[in-house]
PDB file of C-alpha atoms in Angstrom:
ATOM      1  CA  UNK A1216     229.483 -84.447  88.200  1.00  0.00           C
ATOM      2  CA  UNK A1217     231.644 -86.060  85.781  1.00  0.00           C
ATOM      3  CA  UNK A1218     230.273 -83.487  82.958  1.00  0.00           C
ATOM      4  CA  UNK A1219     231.561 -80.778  84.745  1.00  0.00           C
ATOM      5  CA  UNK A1220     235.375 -82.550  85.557  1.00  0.00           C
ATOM      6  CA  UNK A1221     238.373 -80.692  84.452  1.00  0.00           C
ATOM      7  CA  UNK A1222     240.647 -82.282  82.440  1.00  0.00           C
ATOM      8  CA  UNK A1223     243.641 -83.275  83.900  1.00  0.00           C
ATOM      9  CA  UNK A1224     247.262 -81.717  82.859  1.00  0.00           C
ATOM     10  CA  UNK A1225     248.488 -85.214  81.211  1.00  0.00           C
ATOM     11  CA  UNK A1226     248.693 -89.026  82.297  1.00  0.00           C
ATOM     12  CA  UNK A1227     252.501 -88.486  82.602  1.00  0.00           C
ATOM     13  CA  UNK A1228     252.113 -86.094  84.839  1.00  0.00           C
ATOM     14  CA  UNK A1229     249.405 -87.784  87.193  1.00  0.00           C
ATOM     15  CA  UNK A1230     251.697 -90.699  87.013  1.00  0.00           C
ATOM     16  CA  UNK A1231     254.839 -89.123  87.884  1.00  0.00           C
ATOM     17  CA  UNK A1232     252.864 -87.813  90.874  1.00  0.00           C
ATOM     18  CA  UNK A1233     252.032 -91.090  91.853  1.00  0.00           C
ATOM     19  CA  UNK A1234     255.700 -92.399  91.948  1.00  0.00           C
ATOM     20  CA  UNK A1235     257.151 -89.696  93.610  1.00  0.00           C
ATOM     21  CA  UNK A1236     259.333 -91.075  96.292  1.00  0.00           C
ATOM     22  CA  UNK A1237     259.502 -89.282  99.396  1.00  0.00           C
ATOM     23  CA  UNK A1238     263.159 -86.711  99.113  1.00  0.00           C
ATOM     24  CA  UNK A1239     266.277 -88.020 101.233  1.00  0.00           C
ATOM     25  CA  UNK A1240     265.670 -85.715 104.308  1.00  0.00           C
ATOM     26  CA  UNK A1241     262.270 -85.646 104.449  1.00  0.00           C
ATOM     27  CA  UNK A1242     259.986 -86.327 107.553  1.00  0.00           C
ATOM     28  CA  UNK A1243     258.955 -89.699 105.814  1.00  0.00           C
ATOM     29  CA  UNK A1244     262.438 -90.262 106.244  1.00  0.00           C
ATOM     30  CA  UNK A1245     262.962 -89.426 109.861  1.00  0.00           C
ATOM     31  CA  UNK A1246     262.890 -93.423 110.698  1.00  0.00           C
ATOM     32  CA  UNK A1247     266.058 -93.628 108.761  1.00  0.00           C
ATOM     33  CA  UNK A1248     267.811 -90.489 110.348  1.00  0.00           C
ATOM     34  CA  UNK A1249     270.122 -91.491 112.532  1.00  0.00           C
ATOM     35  CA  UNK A1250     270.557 -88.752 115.564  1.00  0.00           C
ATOM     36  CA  UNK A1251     268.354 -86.360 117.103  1.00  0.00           C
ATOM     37  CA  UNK A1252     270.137 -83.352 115.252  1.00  0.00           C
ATOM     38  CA  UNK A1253     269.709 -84.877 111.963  1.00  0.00           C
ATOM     39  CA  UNK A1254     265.692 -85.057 112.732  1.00  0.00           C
ATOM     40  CA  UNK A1255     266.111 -81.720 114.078  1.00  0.00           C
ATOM     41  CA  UNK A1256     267.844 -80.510 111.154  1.00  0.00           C
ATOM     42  CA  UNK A1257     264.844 -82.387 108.760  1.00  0.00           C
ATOM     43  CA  UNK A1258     262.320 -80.089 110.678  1.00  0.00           C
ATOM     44  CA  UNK A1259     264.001 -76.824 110.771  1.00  0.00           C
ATOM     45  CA  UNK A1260     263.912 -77.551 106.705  1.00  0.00           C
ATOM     46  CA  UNK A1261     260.561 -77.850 107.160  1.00  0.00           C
ATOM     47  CA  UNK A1262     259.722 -75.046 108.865  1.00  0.00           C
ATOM     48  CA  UNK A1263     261.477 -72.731 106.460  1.00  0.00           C
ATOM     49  CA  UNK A1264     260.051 -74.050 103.731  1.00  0.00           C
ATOM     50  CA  UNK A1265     256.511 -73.443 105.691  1.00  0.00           C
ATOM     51  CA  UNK A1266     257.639 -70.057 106.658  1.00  0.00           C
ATOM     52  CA  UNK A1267     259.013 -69.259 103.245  1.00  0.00           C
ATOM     53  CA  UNK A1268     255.831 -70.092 101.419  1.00  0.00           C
ATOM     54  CA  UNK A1269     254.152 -68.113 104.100  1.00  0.00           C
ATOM     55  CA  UNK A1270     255.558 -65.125 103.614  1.00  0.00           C
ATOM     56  CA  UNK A1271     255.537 -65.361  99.474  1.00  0.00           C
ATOM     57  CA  UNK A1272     251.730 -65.977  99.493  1.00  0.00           C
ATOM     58  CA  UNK A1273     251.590 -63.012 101.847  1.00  0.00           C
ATOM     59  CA  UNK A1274     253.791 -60.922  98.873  1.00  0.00           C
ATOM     60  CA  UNK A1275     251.047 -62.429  95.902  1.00  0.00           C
ATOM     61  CA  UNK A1276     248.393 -61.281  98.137  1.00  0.00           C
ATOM     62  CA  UNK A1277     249.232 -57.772  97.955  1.00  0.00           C
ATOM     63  CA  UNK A1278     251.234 -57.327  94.722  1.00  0.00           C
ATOM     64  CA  UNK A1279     247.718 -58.734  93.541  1.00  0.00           C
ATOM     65  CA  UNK A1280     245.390 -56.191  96.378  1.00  0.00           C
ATOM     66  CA  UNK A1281     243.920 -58.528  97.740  1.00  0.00           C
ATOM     67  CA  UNK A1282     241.261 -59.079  95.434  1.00  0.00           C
ATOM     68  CA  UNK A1283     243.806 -60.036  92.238  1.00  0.00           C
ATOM     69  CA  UNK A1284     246.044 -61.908  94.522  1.00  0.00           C
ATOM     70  CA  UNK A1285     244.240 -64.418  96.409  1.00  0.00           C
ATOM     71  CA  UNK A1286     243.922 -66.817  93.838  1.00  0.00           C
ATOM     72  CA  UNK A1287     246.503 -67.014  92.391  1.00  0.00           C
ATOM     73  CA  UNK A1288     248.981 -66.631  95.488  1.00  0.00           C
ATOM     74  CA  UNK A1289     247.197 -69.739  96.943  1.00  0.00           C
ATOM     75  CA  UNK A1290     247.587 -71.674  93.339  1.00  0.00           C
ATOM     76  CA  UNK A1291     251.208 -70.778  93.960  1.00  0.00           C
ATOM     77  CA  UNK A1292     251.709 -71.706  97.362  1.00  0.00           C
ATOM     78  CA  UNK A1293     249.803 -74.795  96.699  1.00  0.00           C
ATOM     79  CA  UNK A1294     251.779 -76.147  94.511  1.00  0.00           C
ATOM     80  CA  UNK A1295     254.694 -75.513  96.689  1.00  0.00           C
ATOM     81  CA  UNK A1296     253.341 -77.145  99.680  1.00  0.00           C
ATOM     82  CA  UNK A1297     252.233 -80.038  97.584  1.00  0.00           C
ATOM     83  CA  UNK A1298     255.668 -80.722  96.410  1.00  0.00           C
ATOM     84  CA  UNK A1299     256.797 -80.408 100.387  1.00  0.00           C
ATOM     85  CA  UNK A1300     254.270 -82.919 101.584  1.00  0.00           C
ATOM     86  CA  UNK A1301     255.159 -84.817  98.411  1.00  0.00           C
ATOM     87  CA  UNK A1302     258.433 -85.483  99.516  1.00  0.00           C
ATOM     88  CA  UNK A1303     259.742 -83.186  95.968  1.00  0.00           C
ATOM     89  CA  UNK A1304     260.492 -79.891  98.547  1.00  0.00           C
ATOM     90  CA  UNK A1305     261.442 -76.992  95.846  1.00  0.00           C
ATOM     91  CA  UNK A1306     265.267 -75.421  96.153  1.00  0.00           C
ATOM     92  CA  UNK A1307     264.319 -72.410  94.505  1.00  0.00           C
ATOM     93  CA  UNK A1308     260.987 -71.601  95.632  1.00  0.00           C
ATOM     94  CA  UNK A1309     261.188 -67.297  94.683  1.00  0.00           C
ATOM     95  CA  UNK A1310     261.703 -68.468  91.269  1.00  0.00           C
ATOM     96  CA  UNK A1311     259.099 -71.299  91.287  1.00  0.00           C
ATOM     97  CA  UNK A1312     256.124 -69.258  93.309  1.00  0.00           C
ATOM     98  CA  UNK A1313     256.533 -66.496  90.676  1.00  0.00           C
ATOM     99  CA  UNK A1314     256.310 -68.500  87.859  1.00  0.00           C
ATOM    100  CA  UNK A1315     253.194 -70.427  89.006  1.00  0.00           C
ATOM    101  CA  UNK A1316     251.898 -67.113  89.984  1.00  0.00           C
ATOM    102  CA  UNK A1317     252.404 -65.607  86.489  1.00  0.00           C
ATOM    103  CA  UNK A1318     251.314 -68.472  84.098  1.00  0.00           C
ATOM    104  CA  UNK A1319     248.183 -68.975  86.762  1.00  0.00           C
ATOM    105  CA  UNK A1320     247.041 -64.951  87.505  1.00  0.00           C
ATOM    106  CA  UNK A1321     244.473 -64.928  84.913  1.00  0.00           C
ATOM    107  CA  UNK A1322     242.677 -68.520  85.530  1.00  0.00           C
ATOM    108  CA  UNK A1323     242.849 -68.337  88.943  1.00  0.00           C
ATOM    109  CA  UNK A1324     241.250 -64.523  89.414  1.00  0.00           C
ATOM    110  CA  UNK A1325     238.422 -65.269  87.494  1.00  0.00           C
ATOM    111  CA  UNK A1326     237.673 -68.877  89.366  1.00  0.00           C
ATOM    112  CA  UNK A1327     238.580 -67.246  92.754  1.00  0.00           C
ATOM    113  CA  UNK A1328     236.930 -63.910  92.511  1.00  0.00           C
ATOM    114  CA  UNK A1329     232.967 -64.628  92.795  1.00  0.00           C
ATOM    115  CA  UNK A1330     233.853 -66.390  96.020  1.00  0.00           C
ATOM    116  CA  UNK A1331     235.892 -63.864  97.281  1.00  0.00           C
ATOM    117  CA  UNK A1332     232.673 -61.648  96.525  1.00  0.00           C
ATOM    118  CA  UNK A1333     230.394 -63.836  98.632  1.00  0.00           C
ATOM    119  CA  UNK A1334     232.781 -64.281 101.654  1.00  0.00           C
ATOM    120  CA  UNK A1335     233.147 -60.419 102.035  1.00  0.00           C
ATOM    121  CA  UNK A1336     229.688 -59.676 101.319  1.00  0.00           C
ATOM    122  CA  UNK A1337     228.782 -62.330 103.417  1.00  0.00           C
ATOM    123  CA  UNK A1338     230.831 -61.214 106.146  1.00  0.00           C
ATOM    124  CA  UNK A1339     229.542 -57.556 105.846  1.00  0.00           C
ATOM    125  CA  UNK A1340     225.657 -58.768 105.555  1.00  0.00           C
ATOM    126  CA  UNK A1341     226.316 -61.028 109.368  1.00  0.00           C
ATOM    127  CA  UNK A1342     227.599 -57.258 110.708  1.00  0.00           C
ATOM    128  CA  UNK A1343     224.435 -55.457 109.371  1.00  0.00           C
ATOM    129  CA  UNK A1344     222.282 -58.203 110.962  1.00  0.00           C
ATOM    130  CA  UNK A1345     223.734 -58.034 114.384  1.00  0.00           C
ATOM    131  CA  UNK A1346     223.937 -54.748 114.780  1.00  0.00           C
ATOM    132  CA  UNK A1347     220.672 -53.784 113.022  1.00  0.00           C
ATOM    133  CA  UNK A1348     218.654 -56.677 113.877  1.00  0.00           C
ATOM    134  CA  UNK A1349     217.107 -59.013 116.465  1.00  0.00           C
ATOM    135  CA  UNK A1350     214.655 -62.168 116.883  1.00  0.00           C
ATOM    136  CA  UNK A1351     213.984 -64.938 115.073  1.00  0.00           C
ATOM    137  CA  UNK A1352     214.244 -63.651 111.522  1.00  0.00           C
ATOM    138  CA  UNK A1353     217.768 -61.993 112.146  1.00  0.00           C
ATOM    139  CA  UNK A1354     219.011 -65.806 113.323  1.00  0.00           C
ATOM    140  CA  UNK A1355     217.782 -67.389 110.214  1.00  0.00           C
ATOM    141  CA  UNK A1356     218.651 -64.679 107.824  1.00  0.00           C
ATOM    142  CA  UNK A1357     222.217 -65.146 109.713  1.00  0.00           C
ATOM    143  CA  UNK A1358     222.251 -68.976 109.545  1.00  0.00           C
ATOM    144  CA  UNK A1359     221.440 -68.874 106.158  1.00  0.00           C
ATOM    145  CA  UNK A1360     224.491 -66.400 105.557  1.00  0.00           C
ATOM    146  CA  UNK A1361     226.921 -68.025 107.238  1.00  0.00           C
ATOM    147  CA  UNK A1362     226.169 -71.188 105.384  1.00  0.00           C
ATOM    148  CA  UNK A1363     226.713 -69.468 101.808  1.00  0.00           C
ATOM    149  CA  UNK A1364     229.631 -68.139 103.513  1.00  0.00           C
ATOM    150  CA  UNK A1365     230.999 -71.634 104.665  1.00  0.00           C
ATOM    151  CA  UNK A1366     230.371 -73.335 101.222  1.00  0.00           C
ATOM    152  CA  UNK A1367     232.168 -70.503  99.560  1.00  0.00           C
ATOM    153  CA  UNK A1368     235.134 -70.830 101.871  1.00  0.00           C
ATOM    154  CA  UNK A1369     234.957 -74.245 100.881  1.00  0.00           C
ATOM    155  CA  UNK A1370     235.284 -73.692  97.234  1.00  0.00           C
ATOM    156  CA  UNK A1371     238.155 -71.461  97.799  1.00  0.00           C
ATOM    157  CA  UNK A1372     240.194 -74.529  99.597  1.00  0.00           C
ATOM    158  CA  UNK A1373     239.300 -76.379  96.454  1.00  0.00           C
ATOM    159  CA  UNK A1374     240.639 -74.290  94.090  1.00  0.00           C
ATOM    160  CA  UNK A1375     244.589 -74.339  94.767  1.00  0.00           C
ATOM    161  CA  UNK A1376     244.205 -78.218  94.278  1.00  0.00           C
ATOM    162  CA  UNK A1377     242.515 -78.233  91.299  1.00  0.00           C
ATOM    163  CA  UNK A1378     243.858 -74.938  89.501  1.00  0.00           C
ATOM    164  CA  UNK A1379     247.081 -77.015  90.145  1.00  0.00           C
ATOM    165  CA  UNK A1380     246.010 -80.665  88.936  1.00  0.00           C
ATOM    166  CA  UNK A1381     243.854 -79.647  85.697  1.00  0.00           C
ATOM    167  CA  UNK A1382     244.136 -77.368  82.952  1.00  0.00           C
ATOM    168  CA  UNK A1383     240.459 -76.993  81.950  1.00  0.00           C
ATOM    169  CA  UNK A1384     239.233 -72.919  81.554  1.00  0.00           C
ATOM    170  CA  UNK A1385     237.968 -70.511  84.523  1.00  0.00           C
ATOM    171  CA  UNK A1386     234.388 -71.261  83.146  1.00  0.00           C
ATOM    172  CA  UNK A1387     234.416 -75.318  83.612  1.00  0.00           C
ATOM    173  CA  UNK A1388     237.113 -75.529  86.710  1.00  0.00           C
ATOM    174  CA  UNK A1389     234.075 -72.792  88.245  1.00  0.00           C
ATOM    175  CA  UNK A1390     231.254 -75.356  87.285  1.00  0.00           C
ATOM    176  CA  UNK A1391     233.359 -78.117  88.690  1.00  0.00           C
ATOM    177  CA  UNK A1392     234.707 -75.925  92.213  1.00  0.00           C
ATOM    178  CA  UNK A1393     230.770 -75.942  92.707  1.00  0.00           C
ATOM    179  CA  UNK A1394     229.941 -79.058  92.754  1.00  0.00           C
ATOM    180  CA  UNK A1395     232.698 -80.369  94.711  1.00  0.00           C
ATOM    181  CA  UNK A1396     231.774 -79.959  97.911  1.00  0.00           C
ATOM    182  CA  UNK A1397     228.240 -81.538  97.500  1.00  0.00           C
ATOM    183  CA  UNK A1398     229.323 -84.208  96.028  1.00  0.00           C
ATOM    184  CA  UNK A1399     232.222 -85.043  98.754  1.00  0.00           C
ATOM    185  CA  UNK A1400     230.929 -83.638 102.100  1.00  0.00           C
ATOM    186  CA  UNK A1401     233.170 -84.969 104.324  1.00  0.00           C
ATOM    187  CA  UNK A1402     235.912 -83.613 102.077  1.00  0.00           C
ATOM    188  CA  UNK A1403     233.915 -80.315 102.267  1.00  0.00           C
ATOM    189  CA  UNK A1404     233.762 -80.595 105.857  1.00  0.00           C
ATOM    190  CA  UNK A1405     236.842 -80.688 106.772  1.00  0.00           C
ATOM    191  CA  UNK A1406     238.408 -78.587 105.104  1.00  0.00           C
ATOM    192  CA  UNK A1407     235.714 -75.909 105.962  1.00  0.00           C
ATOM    193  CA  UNK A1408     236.912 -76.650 109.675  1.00  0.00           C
ATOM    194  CA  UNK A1409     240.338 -76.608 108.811  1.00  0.00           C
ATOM    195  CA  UNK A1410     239.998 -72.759 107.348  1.00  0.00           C
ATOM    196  CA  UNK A1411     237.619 -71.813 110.019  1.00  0.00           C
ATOM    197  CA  UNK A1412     239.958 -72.859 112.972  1.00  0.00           C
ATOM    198  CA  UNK A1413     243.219 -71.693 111.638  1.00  0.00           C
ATOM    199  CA  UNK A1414     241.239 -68.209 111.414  1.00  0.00           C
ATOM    200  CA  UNK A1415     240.150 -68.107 114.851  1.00  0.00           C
ATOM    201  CA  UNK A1416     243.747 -69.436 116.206  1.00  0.00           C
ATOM    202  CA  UNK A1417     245.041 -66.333 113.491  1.00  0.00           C
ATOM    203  CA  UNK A1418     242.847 -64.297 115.552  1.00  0.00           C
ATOM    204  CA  UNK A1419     243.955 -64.864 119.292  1.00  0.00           C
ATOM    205  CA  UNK A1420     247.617 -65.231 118.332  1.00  0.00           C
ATOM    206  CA  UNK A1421     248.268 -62.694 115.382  1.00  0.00           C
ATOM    207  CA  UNK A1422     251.617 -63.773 115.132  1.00  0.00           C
ATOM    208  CA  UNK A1423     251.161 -67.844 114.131  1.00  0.00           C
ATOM    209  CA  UNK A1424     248.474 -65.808 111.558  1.00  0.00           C
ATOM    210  CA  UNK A1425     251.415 -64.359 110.144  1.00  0.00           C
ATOM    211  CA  UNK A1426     253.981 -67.254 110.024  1.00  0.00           C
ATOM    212  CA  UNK A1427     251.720 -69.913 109.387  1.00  0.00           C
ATOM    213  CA  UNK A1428     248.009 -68.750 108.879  1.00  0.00           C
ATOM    214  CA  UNK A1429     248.013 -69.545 105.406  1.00  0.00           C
ATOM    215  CA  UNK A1430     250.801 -72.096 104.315  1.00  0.00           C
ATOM    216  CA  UNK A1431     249.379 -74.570 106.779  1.00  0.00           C
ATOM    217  CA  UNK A1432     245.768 -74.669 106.253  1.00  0.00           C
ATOM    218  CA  UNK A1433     246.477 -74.536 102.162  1.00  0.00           C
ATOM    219  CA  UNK A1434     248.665 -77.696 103.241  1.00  0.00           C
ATOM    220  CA  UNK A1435     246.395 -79.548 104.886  1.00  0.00           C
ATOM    221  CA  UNK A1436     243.257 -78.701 102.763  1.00  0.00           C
ATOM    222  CA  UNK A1437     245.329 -79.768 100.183  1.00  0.00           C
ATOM    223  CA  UNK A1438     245.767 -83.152 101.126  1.00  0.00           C
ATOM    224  CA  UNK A1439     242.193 -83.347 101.772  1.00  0.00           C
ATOM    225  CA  UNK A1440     241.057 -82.356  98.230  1.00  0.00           C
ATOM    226  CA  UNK A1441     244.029 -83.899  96.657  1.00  0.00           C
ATOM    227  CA  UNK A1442     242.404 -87.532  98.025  1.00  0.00           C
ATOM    228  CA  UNK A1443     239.147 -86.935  96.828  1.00  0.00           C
ATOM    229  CA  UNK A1444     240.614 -85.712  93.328  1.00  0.00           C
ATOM    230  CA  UNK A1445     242.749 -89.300  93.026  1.00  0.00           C
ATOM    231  CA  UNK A1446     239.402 -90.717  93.215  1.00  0.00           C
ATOM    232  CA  UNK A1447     237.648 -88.909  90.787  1.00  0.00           C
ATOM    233  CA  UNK A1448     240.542 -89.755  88.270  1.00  0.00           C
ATOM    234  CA  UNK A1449     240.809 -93.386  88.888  1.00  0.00           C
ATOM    235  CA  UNK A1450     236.705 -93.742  88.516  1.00  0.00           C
ATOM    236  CA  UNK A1451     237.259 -91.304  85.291  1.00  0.00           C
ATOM    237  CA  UNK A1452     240.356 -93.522  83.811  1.00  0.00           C
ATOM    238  CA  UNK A1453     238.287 -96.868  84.947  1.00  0.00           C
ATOM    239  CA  UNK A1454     235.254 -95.515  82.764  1.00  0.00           C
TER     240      UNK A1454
END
């Protein structure tokens, strides 16, 4: 496991990250909000920001078709969201999705590509079976599908955290995206469920898919992740 780690960006910025003190205005500040407008007001800044990074991973997504966009939208909106939950909310976040976006296209295709691969041929392969097929073979040859199909999705809510923490090449962050998830299953596990049910809620109610189906489940994956990661760099810096 620890052969395949990506280095991290710098111990000044990993510590910096640690101190960061939830922003004035923040929901870990509601306590000290005095007024139901001001915690209203805390919220609707929320929501935007939500709603903004929505709509920008949405843009990445298709300036990059699809294929070309993915990973590096989600590094982008990551990072974003990471600074919201953080309590660091960005004022300018056209400027600082872009930027991300830019400096991270090339890493983040390569490490998110192969797994966009599997998901879609995955996906394609569960359609052949069903329509084509029938018994006991067609369940296990579909079980066995869906499973490569979960553990990929799982990578992929990996990757925004740690395309955004270290700085290591598409090659090692690859190695270490698959070992991850074996190594932390419960981290795996949720945030597996996490994609899964924001897709199926994306599916009954298109529009929450479009103001939230992304921004939200990068979020919360990427708290997940970003717990498991803390621990892997404390047992790295303790050894």
């Amino acid at each position: 496991m620890m052969a395949v780690m990506a280095k991290p960006e710098s111990d000044e910025h990993r510590e910096a990250r640690r101190r960061l003190a939830p922003l004035e205005g923040s929901p870990t500040d509601m306590q000290d909000v005095p007024g139901w407008s001001g915690r209203i007001m805390i919220w609707l800044r929320w929501i935007t920001q939500i709603i903004g990074i929505q709509l920008l991973m949405v843009a990445g997504i298709a300036v990059g078709l699809v294929a070309a966009g993915v990973g590096p939208a989600l590094t982008a909106g990551g990072e974003l969201l990471a600074r919201l939950v953080g309590g660091d909310p960005s004022d300018r976040l056209w400027k600082d999705f872009w930027g991300t976006y830019r400096s991270q296209w090339r890493r983040s295709v390569l490490v998110t590509a192969p797994a966009l691969v599997v998901v879609a041929l995955a996906w394609y392969e569960v359609l052949v079976l069903q329509a084509n097929g029938g018994g006991a073979v067609t369940a296990v040859l579909t079980g066995t599908t869906v499973a490569v199909a979960l553990y990929a999705v799982a990578y992929l809510t990996y990757a925004p955290a740690v395309l955004r923490r270290y700085t290591d090449g598409p090659l090692r962050t690859a190695r270490f995206l698959l070992v991850a998830p074996l190594v932390s299953p419960l981290t795996a596990l949720g945030c597996m469920v996490t994609a899964v049910a924001f897709g199926v809620i994306g599916l009954r109610w298109p529009f929450l898919l479009v103001l939230a189906g992304l921004s939200v489940p990068v979020a919360l994956t990427g708290l997940l992740v970003d717990r498991f990661l803390d621990k892997v760099d404390s047992r790295d810096d303790e050894g």
